[in-house]
Amino acid sequence: MMRAYYAITCKAFFRNTAYRSEVWLRIFGNISIVFIQISIWKALLGTGTLNGIDIEAMITYSLINASVSMILMNKVIYVVDDKLKTGDIISDLLKPISYPLLLFYDQLGNVVFQIMFTVVPTIFIAWLLFGFSVPTDPYTIVAFAISLLLALAISFLMGYLIALVSFWFLTTFALDWMVTALITVFSGSFLPLWFFSAEWKLVADILPFQFLGFVPAAIYMGKMDASEIIWMIMKGSVWILLLWLATQFLWGRAIKRLVVQGG
Amino acid sequence: MNIRLFSYFVTLIIKSRMEYRGAFLIGAVGQITGYAANYLVIWLLLQNFDTINGWSWSEIAFLYSLNILTYAIGASFTYTPMVSLDQTIINGDFDKYLTKPLSPFTYYLANLFNIGYIAHIVISLLVLLWSITQVDVSWTAVKIIYLVLAVISGSFLQAAGLVVIGSLSFIFLRVRYLFEIFFKLKEFIAYPISIYGTLLQMILTWIIPIAMINYYPSIYLFDDSVLTNKILGIVALAIGPLAFYISYKLWMYGANKYQGAGG
């Protein structure tokens, strides 16, 4: 079984190599975004600090967030949408493997490609241009790696859930805009949750979006102590469980509907 | 092609889009949510810092809205035609625009007018009107006329950018990724360009003059006692129509050179 998933991931990886010109574009886009954010934080913080955060910290924060955003899987929504519209979903359903896992490993191929050809070059160029700090504590590195896995799983399940919802409403585009809006604000990818006022921070804490940017960056920068990290990992795991249950529930109903529609 | 015929085409397009009123409305709500999130992040940021380089929340909101509003107006006329031009040429469908007794440029634009930007216009116009009442400007008749002209000029400039990239389709056939670069570049003018270094400011003013869309009109309106603000404010009114005229010439040059994609 593992061999089949491995093959799916490889196929997705090589599919990406067909779009080499887009690699430069993404690197250019990432560097631009990081550069703009650093310029803003320089204008805001100068040589000072706010809540113990200085410009050096914000450079690292911006870079980690730009990199994490490259490996999120919430755009899986468009893969499902496309397969629904063309009817290709039928051939996927005939395969003797679980459909969400098929999608997940397919997305994983994209992520591996992104890491090799976008994230690594972006970090290298940004390191030359702006410099950034690297954690040395092995526990921090392990915790950061776990937070990345949480980000992968949560973003995937979120995208997949929206895709299942659009089985009924067929408004993928609008739903994606709304989720993207929530991610923009509550992932903290531009404005860290440290700078949120108490009531906005509370909302961000309740929602799962902070795992898609803020949490990995804060762990990477050593801004969370051990008990906070363990609490966050537990919370993230509960979110994965909840989202997974929701997708399982909707999937059962969506399949019935698909049959009723006659494919 | 005269204005009456152009508006007749546009009316037909709006009517056909309104056939699917529900989908259209949900899409609009999605887009408005998306932009509201961007405003919200900047607002949350300025809760901590009061100003970015001396720009208050209402001034940034004005600057930001001017960019979205002019883009939405310009893109309504040019985005869809320009982004689909390469595919139209490859499919051999472009010939039908050359065989009518109308200007191929206006006929092609009228055919693909996109009403979908109405959501962008609604939210940016609302925030713009709100910020007009909040910023520290004594609004005279001259300033109001200036603002209207600045919106028109900015819309032309945004459209010119899209037309220039679109006209490259006649030469290179596939240009889609160049649009992505255009959007990445426009990220730079989401904030006052004074946060960047002198070299980048010069580039954004004179080489890729996108700062003329919102930055120079804004500083002219906020403080016309500075002579350079005044001069560049006036330049900003001329550069939009001029850029659009040049882009039109470029496009027509390409259309005349057009030989078909071997079809």
Coordinates of C-alpha atoms in Angstrom, one line a residue:
Chain A
M1 CA 0.0 0.0 0.0
M2 CA 2.8 2.4 0.9
R3 CA 4.3 1.8 -2.5
A4 CA 1.1 3.1 -4.2
Y5 CA 1.2 6.3 -2.1
Y6 CA 4.9 6.7 -2.8
A7 CA 4.1 6.4 -6.5
I8 CA 1.3 9.0 -6.2
T9 CA 3.7 11.5 -4.5
C10 CA 6.4 10.9 -7.1
K11 CA 3.9 11.5 -9.9
A12 CA 2.8 14.8 -8.4
F13 CA 6.4 15.8 -7.9
F14 CA 7.3 15.3 -11.5
R15 CA 4.1 16.9 -12.8
N16 CA 5.4 20.1 -11.2
T17 CA 8.7 20.0 -13.0
A18 CA 6.7 20.8 -16.2
Y19 CA 6.2 24.4 -14.9
R20 CA 9.7 25.5 -14.4
S21 CA 9.2 29.2 -15.3
E22 CA 6.7 29.4 -12.4
V23 CA 9.5 28.5 -10.0
W24 CA 11.3 31.8 -10.6
L25 CA 8.1 33.6 -10.3
R26 CA 7.4 32.1 -6.9
I27 CA 10.8 32.9 -5.6
F28 CA 10.6 36.4 -6.9
G29 CA 7.1 36.7 -5.3
N30 CA 8.2 35.4 -2.0
I31 CA 11.3 37.6 -1.8
S32 CA 9.0 40.6 -2.7
I33 CA 6.5 39.8 0.1
V34 CA 9.3 39.3 2.7
F35 CA 11.0 42.5 1.5
I36 CA 7.7 44.5 1.7
Q37 CA 7.0 43.2 5.2
I38 CA 10.5 43.9 6.4
S39 CA 10.2 47.4 5.1
I40 CA 7.0 48.0 7.0
W41 CA 8.4 46.5 10.2
K42 CA 11.5 48.7 9.8
A43 CA 9.3 51.8 9.5
L44 CA 7.2 50.7 12.5
L45 CA 9.9 49.4 14.9
G46 CA 13.0 51.2 13.7
T47 CA 15.7 50.2 16.2
G48 CA 13.2 49.8 19.1
T49 CA 11.0 47.0 20.3
L50 CA 7.4 46.4 21.1
N51 CA 6.3 43.6 23.5
G52 CA 9.9 42.4 23.3
I53 CA 9.8 42.0 19.5
D54 CA 12.5 43.8 17.5
I55 CA 13.2 44.1 13.7
E56 CA 15.6 41.1 13.7
A57 CA 12.7 38.9 15.2
M58 CA 10.3 40.2 12.6
I59 CA 12.7 39.4 9.7
T60 CA 12.8 35.8 10.9
Y61 CA 9.0 35.8 11.5
S62 CA 8.2 37.1 8.0
L63 CA 10.5 34.6 6.3
I64 CA 9.2 31.6 8.3
N65 CA 5.6 32.6 7.4
A66 CA 6.4 33.1 3.7
S67 CA 8.0 29.6 3.7
V68 CA 5.2 27.9 5.6
S69 CA 2.6 29.4 3.3
M70 CA 4.3 27.7 0.4
I71 CA 3.7 24.2 1.9
L72 CA 0.1 24.7 2.9
M73 CA -2.4 22.3 1.2
N74 CA -5.7 24.2 1.4
K75 CA -5.7 24.7 -2.4
V76 CA -6.6 21.0 -2.6
I77 CA -10.1 22.4 -2.9
Y78 CA -9.4 23.2 -6.6
V79 CA -8.2 19.7 -7.4
V80 CA -11.5 18.2 -6.1
D81 CA -13.5 21.0 -7.8
D82 CA -11.8 20.3 -11.1
K83 CA -12.4 16.6 -10.8
L84 CA -16.0 17.1 -10.0
K85 CA -16.6 19.3 -12.9
T86 CA -14.9 17.1 -15.5
G87 CA -16.2 13.9 -14.0
D88 CA -12.6 12.6 -13.5
I89 CA -13.5 11.9 -9.8
I90 CA -15.1 8.6 -10.9
S91 CA -11.8 7.1 -12.0
D92 CA -10.2 8.1 -8.7
L93 CA -13.1 6.5 -6.8
L94 CA -12.6 3.3 -8.6
K95 CA -9.0 3.0 -7.3
P96 CA -8.7 0.6 -4.4
I97 CA -7.3 3.3 -2.1
S98 CA -8.8 5.8 0.3
Y99 CA -9.8 9.0 -1.6
P100 CA -8.6 11.5 1.0
L101 CA -5.2 9.7 1.3
L102 CA -4.9 9.7 -2.5
L103 CA -5.4 13.5 -2.5
F104 CA -3.1 13.9 0.5
Y105 CA -0.2 12.1 -1.1
D106 CA -0.8 13.9 -4.4
Q107 CA -0.5 17.2 -2.5
L108 CA 2.6 15.9 -0.7
G109 CA 4.3 15.6 -4.1
N110 CA 3.6 19.4 -4.7
V111 CA 4.9 20.2 -1.2
V112 CA 8.2 18.3 -1.7
F113 CA 8.6 20.1 -5.0
Q114 CA 7.9 23.5 -3.4
I115 CA 10.3 22.8 -0.5
M116 CA 13.1 21.9 -2.9
F117 CA 12.6 24.5 -5.6
T118 CA 10.9 27.4 -3.8
V119 CA 11.4 27.4 -0.1
V120 CA 15.1 26.5 0.0
P121 CA 16.1 29.0 -2.7
T122 CA 13.9 31.7 -1.0
I123 CA 15.5 31.1 2.4
F124 CA 19.0 31.1 0.8
I125 CA 18.4 34.5 -1.0
A126 CA 16.7 36.0 2.0
W127 CA 19.6 34.9 4.2
L128 CA 22.0 36.7 1.8
L129 CA 19.8 39.8 1.7
F130 CA 18.5 40.2 5.2
G131 CA 20.1 37.5 7.4
F132 CA 18.0 35.5 9.9
S133 CA 18.5 33.5 13.1
V134 CA 18.5 29.6 13.3
P135 CA 17.5 27.7 16.4
T136 CA 20.2 25.6 18.0
D137 CA 18.2 23.9 20.7
P138 CA 17.3 20.3 19.4
Y139 CA 14.0 20.4 21.3
T140 CA 13.0 23.5 19.4
I141 CA 13.9 21.9 16.1
V142 CA 11.8 18.8 16.9
A143 CA 8.8 20.9 18.1
F144 CA 9.1 23.1 14.9
A145 CA 9.1 20.0 12.7
I146 CA 5.9 18.7 14.6
S147 CA 4.3 22.1 14.1
L148 CA 4.9 21.9 10.4
L149 CA 3.2 18.5 10.2
L150 CA 0.3 20.0 12.1
A151 CA 0.2 22.9 9.5
L152 CA 0.2 20.4 6.6
A153 CA -2.6 18.2 8.1
I154 CA -4.8 21.1 9.2
S155 CA -4.5 23.0 5.9
F156 CA -5.2 19.8 3.9
L157 CA -8.3 18.9 6.0
M158 CA -9.6 22.4 5.8
G159 CA -9.2 22.5 2.0
Y160 CA -10.8 19.0 1.7
L161 CA -13.7 20.0 4.0
I162 CA -14.4 23.1 1.8
A163 CA -14.2 20.9 -1.3
L164 CA -16.8 18.6 0.2
V165 CA -19.1 21.5 1.2
S166 CA -18.9 22.6 -2.4
F167 CA -20.5 19.2 -3.5
W168 CA -23.7 20.9 -2.4
F169 CA -23.2 24.6 -3.1
L170 CA -20.9 24.5 -6.2
T171 CA -19.4 27.8 -5.2
T172 CA -15.8 26.7 -4.6
F173 CA -14.4 30.0 -5.6
A174 CA -16.4 32.1 -3.0
L175 CA -15.8 29.6 -0.2
D176 CA -12.1 29.6 -0.9
W177 CA -12.0 33.5 -0.8
M178 CA -13.7 33.3 2.6
V179 CA -11.3 30.7 4.0
T180 CA -8.4 32.7 2.6
A181 CA -9.8 35.8 4.3
L182 CA -9.8 34.0 7.7
I183 CA -6.3 32.7 7.1
T184 CA -5.1 36.2 6.2
V185 CA -6.2 37.6 9.6
F186 CA -6.1 34.7 12.0
S187 CA -3.0 32.7 10.9
G188 CA -1.0 35.7 11.9
S189 CA 1.1 35.3 8.8
F190 CA 1.5 39.1 8.4
L191 CA 0.6 40.5 11.8
P192 CA 1.7 38.1 14.6
L193 CA -0.8 37.3 17.3
W194 CA 1.5 39.0 19.9
F195 CA 0.2 42.3 18.5
F196 CA -3.5 41.4 18.7
S197 CA -5.7 43.0 21.3
A198 CA -7.1 40.7 24.0
E199 CA -10.5 40.0 22.3
W200 CA -9.0 39.5 18.8
K201 CA -6.4 37.2 20.4
L202 CA -9.2 35.2 22.0
V203 CA -10.9 34.7 18.6
A204 CA -7.6 33.7 17.0
D205 CA -7.0 31.2 19.9
I206 CA -10.3 29.5 19.4
L207 CA -9.9 29.1 15.6
P208 CA -7.5 26.6 14.0
F209 CA -5.9 29.1 11.6
Q210 CA -3.0 30.1 13.9
F211 CA -1.5 26.7 13.2
L212 CA -0.9 27.8 9.6
G213 CA 1.6 30.5 10.4
F214 CA 1.9 31.9 13.8
V215 CA 2.4 28.7 15.8
P216 CA 5.3 27.3 13.7
A217 CA 7.0 30.7 13.6
A218 CA 6.6 31.3 17.3
I219 CA 8.0 27.8 18.1
Y220 CA 10.9 28.3 15.7
M221 CA 11.8 31.7 17.3
G222 CA 11.8 30.1 20.8
K223 CA 8.9 32.4 21.9
M224 CA 6.9 29.5 23.4
D225 CA 8.0 27.6 26.5
A226 CA 7.8 23.8 26.8
S227 CA 4.3 23.8 28.4
E228 CA 2.9 26.2 25.8
I229 CA 4.3 24.0 23.0
I230 CA 2.8 20.8 24.4
W231 CA -0.5 22.6 24.9
M232 CA -0.4 23.8 21.3
I233 CA 0.5 20.4 19.9
M234 CA -2.4 18.9 21.8
K235 CA -4.8 21.6 20.6
G236 CA -3.6 21.1 17.0
S237 CA -4.1 17.3 17.2
V238 CA -7.7 17.8 18.5
W239 CA -8.3 20.1 15.5
I240 CA -7.1 17.5 13.2
L241 CA -9.4 14.9 14.8
L242 CA -12.4 17.3 14.6
L243 CA -11.7 18.2 11.0
W244 CA -11.2 14.6 10.0
L245 CA -14.5 13.6 11.6
A246 CA -16.3 16.4 9.8
T247 CA -14.8 15.3 6.5
Q248 CA -15.7 11.7 7.1
F249 CA -19.3 12.7 7.9
L250 CA -19.6 14.9 4.8
W251 CA -17.9 12.3 2.6
G252 CA -20.5 9.7 3.2
R253 CA -23.2 12.0 2.3
A254 CA -21.4 13.5 -0.7
I255 CA -20.8 10.0 -2.2
K256 CA -24.6 9.3 -2.0
R257 CA -25.3 12.6 -3.7
L258 CA -22.7 11.9 -6.4
V259 CA -24.5 8.6 -7.2
V260 CA -27.9 10.3 -7.2
Q261 CA -26.5 12.9 -9.7
G262 CA -25.4 10.0 -11.9
G263 CA -21.8 11.0 -11.8
Chain B
M1 CA -16.7 51.7 -32.3
N2 CA -18.8 54.3 -30.6
I3 CA -19.7 54.5 -26.9
R4 CA -23.3 53.5 -27.6
L5 CA -22.4 50.3 -29.2
F6 CA -19.8 49.6 -26.4
S7 CA -22.4 50.1 -23.7
Y8 CA -24.9 47.9 -25.6
F9 CA -22.3 45.1 -25.4
V10 CA -21.8 45.7 -21.7
T11 CA -25.5 45.6 -21.0
L12 CA -25.8 42.3 -22.8
I13 CA -23.0 40.9 -20.7
I14 CA -24.5 42.1 -17.4
K15 CA -27.9 40.6 -18.4
S16 CA -26.3 37.2 -19.1
R17 CA -24.4 37.2 -15.8
M18 CA -27.6 38.0 -13.9
E19 CA -29.1 34.8 -15.2
Y20 CA -27.2 33.2 -12.4
R21 CA -27.9 35.7 -9.7
G22 CA -27.4 33.4 -6.7
A23 CA -23.9 32.3 -7.8
F24 CA -23.0 35.9 -8.6
L25 CA -24.1 37.2 -5.2
I26 CA -22.2 34.4 -3.3
G27 CA -19.1 35.2 -5.3
A28 CA -19.4 38.9 -4.5
V29 CA -19.8 38.2 -0.8
G30 CA -16.7 36.0 -0.9
Q31 CA -14.6 38.7 -2.6
I32 CA -15.9 41.4 -0.2
T33 CA -14.9 39.2 2.8
G34 CA -11.5 38.7 1.2
Y35 CA -10.8 42.4 0.9
A36 CA -12.3 43.1 4.3
A37 CA -9.7 40.8 5.8
N38 CA -6.9 42.8 4.2
Y39 CA -8.3 46.0 5.7
L40 CA -8.8 44.4 9.0
V41 CA -5.1 43.2 9.2
I42 CA -3.9 46.8 8.6
W43 CA -6.4 48.2 11.1
L44 CA -5.2 45.7 13.7
L45 CA -1.6 46.6 12.9
L46 CA -2.3 50.3 13.5
Q47 CA -4.0 49.6 16.8
N48 CA -0.4 48.9 18.0
F49 CA 1.6 51.5 16.2
D50 CA -0.8 54.4 15.3
T51 CA 1.1 55.3 12.1
I52 CA 3.2 53.8 9.4
N53 CA 5.8 56.4 8.5
G54 CA 3.5 59.1 9.7
W55 CA 0.4 57.7 7.9
S56 CA -2.6 57.1 10.1
W57 CA -5.2 54.3 9.6
S58 CA -7.6 56.5 7.7
E59 CA -4.8 57.7 5.4
I60 CA -3.6 54.2 4.8
A61 CA -7.2 53.1 4.1
F62 CA -7.5 56.0 1.6
L63 CA -4.3 54.9 -0.1
Y64 CA -5.2 51.3 -0.1
S65 CA -8.8 51.9 -1.4
L66 CA -7.6 54.1 -4.2
N67 CA -5.4 51.2 -5.5
I68 CA -8.2 48.6 -5.3
L69 CA -10.9 50.9 -6.8
T70 CA -8.8 52.0 -9.8
Y71 CA -7.7 48.4 -10.3
A72 CA -11.3 47.2 -10.3
I73 CA -12.4 49.8 -12.8
G74 CA -9.4 49.2 -15.1
A75 CA -9.6 45.4 -14.8
S76 CA -13.4 45.4 -15.6
F77 CA -12.5 46.5 -19.1
T78 CA -9.1 44.8 -19.6
Y79 CA -8.3 41.9 -17.3
T80 CA -10.4 39.1 -18.9
P81 CA -9.6 40.1 -22.5
M82 CA -5.9 40.4 -21.8
V83 CA -5.5 37.3 -19.7
S84 CA -7.3 35.2 -22.2
L85 CA -5.7 36.7 -25.3
D86 CA -2.9 34.1 -25.5
Q87 CA -5.5 31.2 -25.5
T88 CA -7.7 33.1 -28.0
I89 CA -4.8 33.4 -30.4
I90 CA -3.7 29.7 -29.9
N91 CA -7.3 28.5 -30.5
G92 CA -7.4 30.7 -33.7
D93 CA -10.4 32.6 -32.3
F94 CA -8.8 35.9 -32.6
D95 CA -9.4 36.2 -36.3
K96 CA -13.1 37.0 -35.8
Y97 CA -12.1 40.2 -34.1
L98 CA -10.2 41.3 -37.1
T99 CA -12.9 40.6 -39.7
K100 CA -15.5 43.0 -38.3
P101 CA -15.8 46.6 -39.5
L102 CA -14.9 47.8 -36.0
S103 CA -11.7 48.6 -34.2
P104 CA -10.4 45.2 -33.1
F105 CA -9.2 46.7 -29.8
T106 CA -12.5 48.1 -28.6
Y107 CA -14.5 45.3 -30.1
Y108 CA -12.4 42.7 -28.3
L109 CA -12.6 44.6 -25.0
A110 CA -16.4 45.1 -25.3
N111 CA -16.8 41.4 -25.9
L112 CA -15.1 40.4 -22.7
F113 CA -16.1 43.1 -20.3
N114 CA -16.2 41.6 -16.8
I115 CA -18.9 42.7 -14.4
G116 CA -17.4 40.5 -11.7
Y117 CA -15.4 43.4 -10.3
I118 CA -18.4 45.1 -8.9
A119 CA -17.7 43.6 -5.4
H120 CA -14.2 45.1 -5.4
I121 CA -15.7 48.4 -6.4
V122 CA -18.4 48.3 -3.7
I123 CA -16.0 47.6 -0.8
S124 CA -13.2 49.9 -1.9
L125 CA -15.6 52.8 -2.7
L126 CA -17.2 52.4 0.7
V127 CA -13.9 52.5 2.6
L128 CA -12.7 55.3 0.3
L129 CA -15.8 57.5 1.1
W130 CA -15.4 56.7 4.8
S131 CA -11.7 57.7 4.8
I132 CA -12.5 60.9 2.9
T133 CA -14.5 62.0 6.0
Q134 CA -11.8 60.9 8.4
V135 CA -8.5 62.2 6.9
D136 CA -7.2 65.6 7.8
V137 CA -8.0 67.4 4.5
S138 CA -10.2 70.4 3.9
W139 CA -12.1 69.2 0.9
T140 CA -12.5 72.0 -1.6
A141 CA -14.1 71.8 -5.1
V142 CA -10.6 71.6 -6.6
K143 CA -9.6 68.7 -4.4
I144 CA -12.8 66.8 -5.2
I145 CA -12.3 67.3 -8.9
Y146 CA -8.7 66.3 -8.5
L147 CA -9.7 63.1 -6.7
V148 CA -12.2 62.1 -9.5
L149 CA -9.6 62.8 -12.1
A150 CA -7.0 60.8 -10.1
V151 CA -9.4 57.8 -10.0
I152 CA -9.9 58.0 -13.8
S153 CA -6.1 58.4 -14.4
G154 CA -5.3 55.6 -12.0
S155 CA -7.8 53.3 -13.7
F156 CA -6.2 54.0 -17.1
L157 CA -2.8 53.3 -15.6
Q158 CA -3.9 49.9 -14.1
A159 CA -5.6 49.0 -17.5
A160 CA -2.4 50.1 -19.3
G161 CA -0.3 47.6 -17.3
L162 CA -2.7 44.8 -18.2
V163 CA -2.9 45.8 -21.9
V164 CA 0.9 46.0 -22.2
I165 CA 1.3 42.5 -20.8
G166 CA -1.6 41.2 -23.0
S167 CA -0.1 42.6 -26.2
L168 CA 3.0 40.6 -25.5
S169 CA 0.8 37.5 -26.3
F170 CA 1.1 38.5 -30.0
I171 CA 4.9 37.8 -29.8
F172 CA 5.4 35.2 -27.1
L173 CA 2.0 33.5 -27.1
R174 CA 2.1 32.3 -23.5
V175 CA 2.3 35.3 -21.1
R176 CA 0.1 34.2 -18.2
Y177 CA 2.9 34.3 -15.6
L178 CA 3.8 37.9 -16.5
F179 CA 0.4 38.9 -15.0
E180 CA 1.5 37.3 -11.8
I181 CA 4.6 39.4 -11.8
F182 CA 2.4 42.5 -12.3
F183 CA 0.3 41.6 -9.3
K184 CA 3.4 41.0 -7.2
L185 CA 4.7 44.4 -8.2
K186 CA 1.5 46.0 -7.2
E187 CA 1.9 44.6 -3.6
F188 CA 4.6 47.3 -3.3
I189 CA 2.0 50.2 -3.5
A190 CA -0.3 48.7 -0.8
Y191 CA 1.6 50.8 1.6
P192 CA 3.2 54.3 1.3
I193 CA 6.3 53.9 -0.8
S194 CA 8.2 56.2 1.6
I195 CA 8.9 53.0 3.6
Y196 CA 11.3 51.8 0.9
G197 CA 14.8 52.9 0.0
T198 CA 15.4 55.8 -2.5
L199 CA 16.3 53.5 -5.4
L200 CA 13.1 51.5 -5.2
Q201 CA 11.0 54.7 -4.8
M202 CA 12.6 56.1 -8.0
I203 CA 11.8 52.8 -9.8
L204 CA 8.2 52.8 -8.6
T205 CA 7.8 56.5 -9.7
W206 CA 9.6 56.7 -13.0
I207 CA 10.3 53.2 -14.4
I208 CA 7.3 51.2 -13.4
P209 CA 5.2 54.2 -12.4
I210 CA 2.6 52.4 -10.3
A211 CA 3.1 54.8 -7.4
M212 CA 1.3 57.3 -9.6
I213 CA -1.9 55.2 -9.0
N214 CA -2.3 56.0 -5.4
Y215 CA 0.7 57.4 -3.6
Y216 CA 1.2 60.7 -5.4
P217 CA -2.5 61.5 -5.6
S218 CA -2.7 60.8 -1.9
I219 CA 0.3 63.0 -0.8
Y220 CA -1.0 65.8 -3.0
L221 CA -4.4 65.7 -1.4
F222 CA -3.0 65.4 2.1
D223 CA -0.4 68.1 1.8
D224 CA -0.4 70.4 -1.2
S225 CA 1.9 73.0 0.5
V226 CA 4.9 71.0 -0.6
L227 CA 5.9 71.9 -4.2
T228 CA 7.1 68.4 -5.2
N229 CA 3.8 66.9 -4.0
K230 CA 1.9 69.4 -6.2
I231 CA 4.0 68.7 -9.3
L232 CA 4.0 64.9 -8.9
G233 CA 0.3 65.1 -8.1
I234 CA -0.4 66.8 -11.5
V235 CA 2.0 64.4 -13.3
A236 CA -0.1 61.5 -11.8
L237 CA -3.2 62.9 -13.7
A238 CA -1.5 62.9 -17.0
I239 CA 0.4 59.6 -16.8
G240 CA -2.6 57.3 -16.7
P241 CA -4.2 58.3 -20.1
L242 CA -0.7 58.6 -21.6
A243 CA 0.3 55.1 -20.5
F244 CA -3.0 53.8 -21.8
Y245 CA -2.6 55.4 -25.2
I246 CA 0.9 53.9 -25.5
S247 CA -0.4 50.5 -24.4
Y248 CA -3.2 50.8 -27.0
K249 CA -0.6 51.6 -29.7
L250 CA 1.5 48.6 -28.6
W251 CA -1.5 46.3 -28.7
M252 CA -2.6 47.5 -32.2
Y253 CA 1.0 47.1 -33.4
G254 CA 0.9 43.5 -32.2
A255 CA -2.6 42.9 -33.7
N256 CA -1.4 44.2 -37.1
K257 CA 1.7 41.9 -36.9
Y258 CA -0.5 39.0 -35.9
Q259 CA -0.3 36.1 -38.3
G260 CA -2.2 33.5 -36.4
A261 CA -0.7 30.7 -34.5
G262 CA -0.2 28.5 -37.6
G263 CA -3.9 27.8 -37.7

